[in-house]
mmCIF file of C-alpha atoms in Angstrom:
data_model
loop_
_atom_site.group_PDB
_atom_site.id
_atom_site.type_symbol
_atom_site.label_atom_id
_atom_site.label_comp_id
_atom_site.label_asym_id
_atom_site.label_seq_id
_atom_site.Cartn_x
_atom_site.Cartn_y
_atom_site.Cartn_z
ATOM 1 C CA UNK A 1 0.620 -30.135 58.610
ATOM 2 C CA UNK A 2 4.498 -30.161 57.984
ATOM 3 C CA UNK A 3 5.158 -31.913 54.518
ATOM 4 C CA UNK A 4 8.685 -30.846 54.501
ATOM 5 C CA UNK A 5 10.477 -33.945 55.352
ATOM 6 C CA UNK A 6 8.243 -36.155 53.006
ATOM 7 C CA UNK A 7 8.805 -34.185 50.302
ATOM 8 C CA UNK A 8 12.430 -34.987 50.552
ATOM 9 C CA UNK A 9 12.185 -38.627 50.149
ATOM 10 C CA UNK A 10 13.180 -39.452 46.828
ATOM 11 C CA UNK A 11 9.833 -42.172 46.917
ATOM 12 C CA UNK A 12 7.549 -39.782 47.618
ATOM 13 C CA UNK A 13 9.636 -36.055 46.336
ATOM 14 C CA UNK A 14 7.403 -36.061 42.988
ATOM 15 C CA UNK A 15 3.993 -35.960 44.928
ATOM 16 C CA UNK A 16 1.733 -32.520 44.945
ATOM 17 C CA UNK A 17 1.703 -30.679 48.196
ATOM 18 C CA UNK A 18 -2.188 -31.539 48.038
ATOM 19 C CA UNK A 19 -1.071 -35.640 48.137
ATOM 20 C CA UNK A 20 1.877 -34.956 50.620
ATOM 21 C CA UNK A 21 -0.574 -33.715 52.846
ATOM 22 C CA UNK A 22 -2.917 -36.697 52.202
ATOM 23 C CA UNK A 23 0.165 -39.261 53.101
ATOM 24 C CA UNK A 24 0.656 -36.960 55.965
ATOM 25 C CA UNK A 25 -2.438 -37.607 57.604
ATOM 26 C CA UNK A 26 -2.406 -41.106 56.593
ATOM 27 C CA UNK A 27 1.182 -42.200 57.704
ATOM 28 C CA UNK A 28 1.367 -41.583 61.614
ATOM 29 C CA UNK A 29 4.674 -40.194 62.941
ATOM 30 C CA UNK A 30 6.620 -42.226 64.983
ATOM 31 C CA UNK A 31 10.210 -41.588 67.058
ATOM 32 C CA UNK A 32 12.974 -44.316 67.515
ATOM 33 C CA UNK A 33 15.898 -43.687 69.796
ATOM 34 C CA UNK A 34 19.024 -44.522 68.967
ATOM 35 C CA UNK A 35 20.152 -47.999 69.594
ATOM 36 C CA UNK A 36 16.057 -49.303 69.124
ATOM 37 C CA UNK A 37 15.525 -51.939 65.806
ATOM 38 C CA UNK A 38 11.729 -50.688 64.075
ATOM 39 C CA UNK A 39 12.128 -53.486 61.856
ATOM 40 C CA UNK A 40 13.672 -56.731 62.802
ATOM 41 C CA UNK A 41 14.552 -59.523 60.500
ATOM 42 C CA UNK A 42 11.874 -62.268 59.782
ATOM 43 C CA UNK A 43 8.728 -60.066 61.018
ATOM 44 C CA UNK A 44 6.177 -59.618 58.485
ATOM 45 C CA UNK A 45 7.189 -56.472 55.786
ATOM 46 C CA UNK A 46 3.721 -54.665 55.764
ATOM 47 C CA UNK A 47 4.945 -51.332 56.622
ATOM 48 C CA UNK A 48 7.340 -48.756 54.473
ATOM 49 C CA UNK A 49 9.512 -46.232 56.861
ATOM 50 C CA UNK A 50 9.800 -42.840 55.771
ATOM 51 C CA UNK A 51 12.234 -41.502 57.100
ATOM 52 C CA UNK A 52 13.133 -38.200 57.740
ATOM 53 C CA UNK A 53 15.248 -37.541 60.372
ATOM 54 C CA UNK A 54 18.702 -39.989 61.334
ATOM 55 C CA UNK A 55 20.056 -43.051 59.920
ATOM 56 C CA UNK A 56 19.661 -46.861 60.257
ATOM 57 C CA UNK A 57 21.530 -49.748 60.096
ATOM 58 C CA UNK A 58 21.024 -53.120 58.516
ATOM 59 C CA UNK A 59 22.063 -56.813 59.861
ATOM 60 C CA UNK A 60 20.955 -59.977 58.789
ATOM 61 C CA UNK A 61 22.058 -62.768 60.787
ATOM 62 C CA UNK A 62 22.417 -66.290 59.347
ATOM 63 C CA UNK A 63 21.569 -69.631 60.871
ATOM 64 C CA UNK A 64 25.258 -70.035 61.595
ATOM 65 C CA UNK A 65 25.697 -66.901 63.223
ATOM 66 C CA UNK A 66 27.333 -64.877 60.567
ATOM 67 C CA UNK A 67 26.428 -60.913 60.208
ATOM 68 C CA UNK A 68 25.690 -59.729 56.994
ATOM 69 C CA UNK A 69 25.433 -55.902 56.591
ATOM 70 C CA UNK A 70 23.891 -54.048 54.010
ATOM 71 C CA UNK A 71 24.307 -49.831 53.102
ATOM 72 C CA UNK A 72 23.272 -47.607 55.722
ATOM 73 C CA UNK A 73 19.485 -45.661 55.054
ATOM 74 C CA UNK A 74 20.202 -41.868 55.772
ATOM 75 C CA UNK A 75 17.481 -39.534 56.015
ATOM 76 C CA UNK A 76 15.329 -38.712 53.570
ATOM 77 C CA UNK A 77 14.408 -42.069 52.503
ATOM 78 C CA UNK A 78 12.125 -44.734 52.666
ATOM 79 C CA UNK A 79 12.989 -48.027 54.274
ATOM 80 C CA UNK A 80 12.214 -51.567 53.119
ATOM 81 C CA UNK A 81 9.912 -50.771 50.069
ATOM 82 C CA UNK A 82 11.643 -54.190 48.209
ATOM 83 C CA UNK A 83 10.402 -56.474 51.226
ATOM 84 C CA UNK A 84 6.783 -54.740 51.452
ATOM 85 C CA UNK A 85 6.269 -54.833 47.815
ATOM 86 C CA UNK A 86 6.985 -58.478 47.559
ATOM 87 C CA UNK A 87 5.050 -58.913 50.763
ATOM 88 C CA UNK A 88 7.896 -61.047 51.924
ATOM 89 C CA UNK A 89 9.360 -61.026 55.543
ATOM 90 C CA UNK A 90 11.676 -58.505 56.310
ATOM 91 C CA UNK A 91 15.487 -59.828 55.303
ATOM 92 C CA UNK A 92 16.980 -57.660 57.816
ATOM 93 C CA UNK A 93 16.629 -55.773 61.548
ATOM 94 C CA UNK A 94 17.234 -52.328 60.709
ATOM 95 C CA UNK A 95 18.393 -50.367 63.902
ATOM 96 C CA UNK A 96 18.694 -46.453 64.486
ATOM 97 C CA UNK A 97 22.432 -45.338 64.801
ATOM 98 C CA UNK A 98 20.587 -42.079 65.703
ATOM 99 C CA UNK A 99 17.684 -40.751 66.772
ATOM 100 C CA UNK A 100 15.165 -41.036 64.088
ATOM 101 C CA UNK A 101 11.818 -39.845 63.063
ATOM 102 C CA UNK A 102 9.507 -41.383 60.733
ATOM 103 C CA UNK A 103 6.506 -42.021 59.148
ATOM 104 C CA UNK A 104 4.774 -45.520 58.726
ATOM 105 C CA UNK A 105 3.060 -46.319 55.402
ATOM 106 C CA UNK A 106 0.727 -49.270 55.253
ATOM 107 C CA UNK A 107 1.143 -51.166 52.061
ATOM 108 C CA UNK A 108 -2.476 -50.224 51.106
ATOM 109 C CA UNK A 109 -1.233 -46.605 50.695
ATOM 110 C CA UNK A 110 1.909 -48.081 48.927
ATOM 111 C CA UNK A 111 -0.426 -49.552 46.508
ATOM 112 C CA UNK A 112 -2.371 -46.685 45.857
ATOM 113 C CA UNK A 113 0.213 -44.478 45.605
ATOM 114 C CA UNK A 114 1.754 -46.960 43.067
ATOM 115 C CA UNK A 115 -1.794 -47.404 41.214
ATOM 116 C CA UNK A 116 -2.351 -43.721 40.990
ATOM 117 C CA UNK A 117 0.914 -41.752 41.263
ATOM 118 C CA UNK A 118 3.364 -41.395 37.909
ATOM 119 C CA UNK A 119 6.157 -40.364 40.131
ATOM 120 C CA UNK A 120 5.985 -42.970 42.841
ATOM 121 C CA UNK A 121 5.680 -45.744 40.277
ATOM 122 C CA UNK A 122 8.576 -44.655 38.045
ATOM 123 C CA UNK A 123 10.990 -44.147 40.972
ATOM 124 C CA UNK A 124 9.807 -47.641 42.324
ATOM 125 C CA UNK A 125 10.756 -49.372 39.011
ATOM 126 C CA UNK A 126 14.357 -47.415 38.691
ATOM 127 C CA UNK A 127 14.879 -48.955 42.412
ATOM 128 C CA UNK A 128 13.853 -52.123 41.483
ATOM 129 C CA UNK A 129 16.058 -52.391 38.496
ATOM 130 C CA UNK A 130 18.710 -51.144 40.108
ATOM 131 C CA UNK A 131 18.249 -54.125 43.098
ATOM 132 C CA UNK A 132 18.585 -56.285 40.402
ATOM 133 C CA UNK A 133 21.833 -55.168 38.565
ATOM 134 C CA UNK A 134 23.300 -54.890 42.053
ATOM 135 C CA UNK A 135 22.676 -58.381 42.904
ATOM 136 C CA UNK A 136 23.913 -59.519 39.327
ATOM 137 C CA UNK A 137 26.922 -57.755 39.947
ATOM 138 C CA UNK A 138 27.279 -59.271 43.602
ATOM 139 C CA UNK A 139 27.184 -62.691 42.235
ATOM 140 C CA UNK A 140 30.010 -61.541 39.387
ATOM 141 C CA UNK A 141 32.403 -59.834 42.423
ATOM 142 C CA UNK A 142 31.512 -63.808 44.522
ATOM 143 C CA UNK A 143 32.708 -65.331 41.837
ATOM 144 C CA UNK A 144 35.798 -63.365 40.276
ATOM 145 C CA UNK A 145 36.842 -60.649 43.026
ATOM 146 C CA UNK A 146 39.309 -60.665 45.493
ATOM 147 C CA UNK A 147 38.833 -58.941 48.536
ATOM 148 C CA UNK A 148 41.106 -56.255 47.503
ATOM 149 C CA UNK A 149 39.061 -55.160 44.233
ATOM 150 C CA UNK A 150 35.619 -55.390 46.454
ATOM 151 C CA UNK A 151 37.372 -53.128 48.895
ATOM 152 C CA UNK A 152 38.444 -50.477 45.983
ATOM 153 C CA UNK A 153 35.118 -51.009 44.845
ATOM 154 C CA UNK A 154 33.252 -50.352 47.826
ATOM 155 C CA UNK A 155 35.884 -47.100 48.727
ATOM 156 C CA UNK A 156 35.354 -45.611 44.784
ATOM 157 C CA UNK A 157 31.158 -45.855 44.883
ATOM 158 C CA UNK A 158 31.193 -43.833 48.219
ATOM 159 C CA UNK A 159 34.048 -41.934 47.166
ATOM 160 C CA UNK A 160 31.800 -40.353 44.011
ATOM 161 C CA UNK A 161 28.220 -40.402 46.220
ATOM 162 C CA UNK A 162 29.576 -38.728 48.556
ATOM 163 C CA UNK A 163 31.697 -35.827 46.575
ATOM 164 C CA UNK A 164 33.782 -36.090 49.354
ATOM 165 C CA UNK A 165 37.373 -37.957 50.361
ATOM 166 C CA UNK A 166 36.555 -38.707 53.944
ATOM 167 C CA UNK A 167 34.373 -41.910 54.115
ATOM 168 C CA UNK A 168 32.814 -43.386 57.064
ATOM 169 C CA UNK A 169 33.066 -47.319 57.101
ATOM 170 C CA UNK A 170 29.456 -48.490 58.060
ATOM 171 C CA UNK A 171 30.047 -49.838 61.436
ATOM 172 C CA UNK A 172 33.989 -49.891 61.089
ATOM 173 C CA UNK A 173 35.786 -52.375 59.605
ATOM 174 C CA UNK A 174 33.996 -55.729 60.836
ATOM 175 C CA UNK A 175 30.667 -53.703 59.436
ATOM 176 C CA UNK A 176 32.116 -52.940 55.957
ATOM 177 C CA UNK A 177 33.457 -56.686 56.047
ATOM 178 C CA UNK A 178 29.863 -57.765 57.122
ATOM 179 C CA UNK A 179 28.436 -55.333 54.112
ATOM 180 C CA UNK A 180 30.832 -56.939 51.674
ATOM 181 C CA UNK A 181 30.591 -60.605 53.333
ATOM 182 C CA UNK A 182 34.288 -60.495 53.669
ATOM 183 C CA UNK A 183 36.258 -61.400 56.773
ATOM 184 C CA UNK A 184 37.405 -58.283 58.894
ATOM 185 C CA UNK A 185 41.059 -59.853 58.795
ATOM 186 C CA UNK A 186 40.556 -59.432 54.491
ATOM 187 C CA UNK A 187 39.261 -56.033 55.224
ATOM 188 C CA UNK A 188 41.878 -54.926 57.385
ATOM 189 C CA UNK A 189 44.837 -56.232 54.905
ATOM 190 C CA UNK A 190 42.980 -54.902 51.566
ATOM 191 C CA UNK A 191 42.975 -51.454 53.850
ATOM 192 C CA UNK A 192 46.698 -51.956 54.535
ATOM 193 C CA UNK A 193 47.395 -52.731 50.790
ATOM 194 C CA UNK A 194 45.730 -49.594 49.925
ATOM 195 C CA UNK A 195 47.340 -47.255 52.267
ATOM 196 C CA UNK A 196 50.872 -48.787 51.409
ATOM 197 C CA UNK A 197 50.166 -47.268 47.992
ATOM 198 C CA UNK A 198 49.353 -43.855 49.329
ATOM 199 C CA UNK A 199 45.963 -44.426 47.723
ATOM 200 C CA UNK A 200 43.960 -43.841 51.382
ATOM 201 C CA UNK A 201 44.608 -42.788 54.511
ATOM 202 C CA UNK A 202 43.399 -45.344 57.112
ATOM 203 C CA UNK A 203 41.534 -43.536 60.401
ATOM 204 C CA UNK A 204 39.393 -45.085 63.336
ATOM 205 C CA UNK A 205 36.355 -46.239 61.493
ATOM 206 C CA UNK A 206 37.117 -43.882 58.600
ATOM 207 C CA UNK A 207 38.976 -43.475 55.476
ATOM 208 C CA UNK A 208 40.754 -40.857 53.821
ATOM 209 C CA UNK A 209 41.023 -40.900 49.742
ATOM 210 C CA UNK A 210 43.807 -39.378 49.101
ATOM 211 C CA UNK A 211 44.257 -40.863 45.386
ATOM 212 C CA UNK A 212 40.687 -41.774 43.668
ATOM 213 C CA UNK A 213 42.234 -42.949 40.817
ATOM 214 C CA UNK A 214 44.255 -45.184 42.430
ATOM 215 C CA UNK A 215 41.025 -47.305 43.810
ATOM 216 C CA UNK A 216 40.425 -48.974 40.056
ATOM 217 C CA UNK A 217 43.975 -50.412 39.623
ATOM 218 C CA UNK A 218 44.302 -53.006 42.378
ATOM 219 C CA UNK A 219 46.477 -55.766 39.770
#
């Protein structure tokens, strides 16, 4: 039975090949074309998504009809472990940009894993905690930044997880403005701002750092 892929999700990367082969048999594999949602906002979070082939998207939609986006899930990871652990609705529809491949995990094995497995319990609690700083700093950047800042931001943290100075906006502009709950028109003249100063490069749905430093001085 082929472990590989599971074994690459940080949630589950710690497990013996003796347990990946366990959640194997336990966690049916399922496909999702591109353009299909697995999870859609307001259902019932009882499953985890392990994913191990593609990428997803997430939109919530508001009452008044206003998208809010959050960070695309790439392969290998595991989607909406927050929602099921809470054993709250799901807050978002998540929809495959790609073609993806998965595995579904019940929250029964979530719990065991979580009662039983060092690993899976640590990594759970680092994600957790790191939810919660990242809505603590949300409310700060509501508060105090400008859309300009929250751009740089945004451009900087995907600047250093990626390694790389060519950045793909998640869904364009409208979707990073959706991500950051900005207006595209902010987006757009935070984007112009930037590239005035020879800090980026601005491309169809991407952007080029060309100056990394220049991305934390935005006085």
């Amino acid at each position: 039975m082929d472990t590989a892929g599971l074994a690459g999700i940080p949630l589950t990367a710690g497990l013996s090949d003796e347990r990946l082969r366990w959640l194997a048999r336990v966690c049916p594999e399922r496909r999702f074309a591109a353009g299909t949602a697995p999870v859609r906002q307001g259902e019932s979070a009882s499953t985890v998504l392990l994913v191990t082939r593609g990428r997803l998207t997430a939109v919530h939609e508001t009452a008044s009809g206003e998208r809010l986006r959050c960070p695309d899930a790439v392969a290998p990871c595991a989607v909406d472990k927050a929602a099921v652990l809470h054993a709250a609705d799901h807050p978002y529809t998540w929809t495959a940009v790609e073609d993806v491949t998965a595995r579904v995990m019940s929250r029964q094995v979530l719990a065991e894993l979580l009662a039983t497995e060092p690993s899976v319990r640590d990594h759970a609690l680092r994600f957790l905690s790191a939810e919660v700083l990242r809505a603590r700093w949300g409310r700060i950047d509501d508060h105090g930044a400008d859309g300009l800042r929250r751009v740089s931001r945004w451009l900087s943290a995907a600047h250093r997880g990626t390694g790389g100075c060519d950045i793909a906006l998640p869904g364009g502009q409208q979707g990073l403005a959706e991500e950051l709950g900005l207006s595209r028109v902010t987006v757009n003249r935070a984007l112009a701002v930037l590239s005035g100063r020879g800090t980026v490069r601005v491309r169809r749905g991407r952007v080029e750092v060309r100056d990394p430093r220049g991305l934390t001085v935005t006085d």
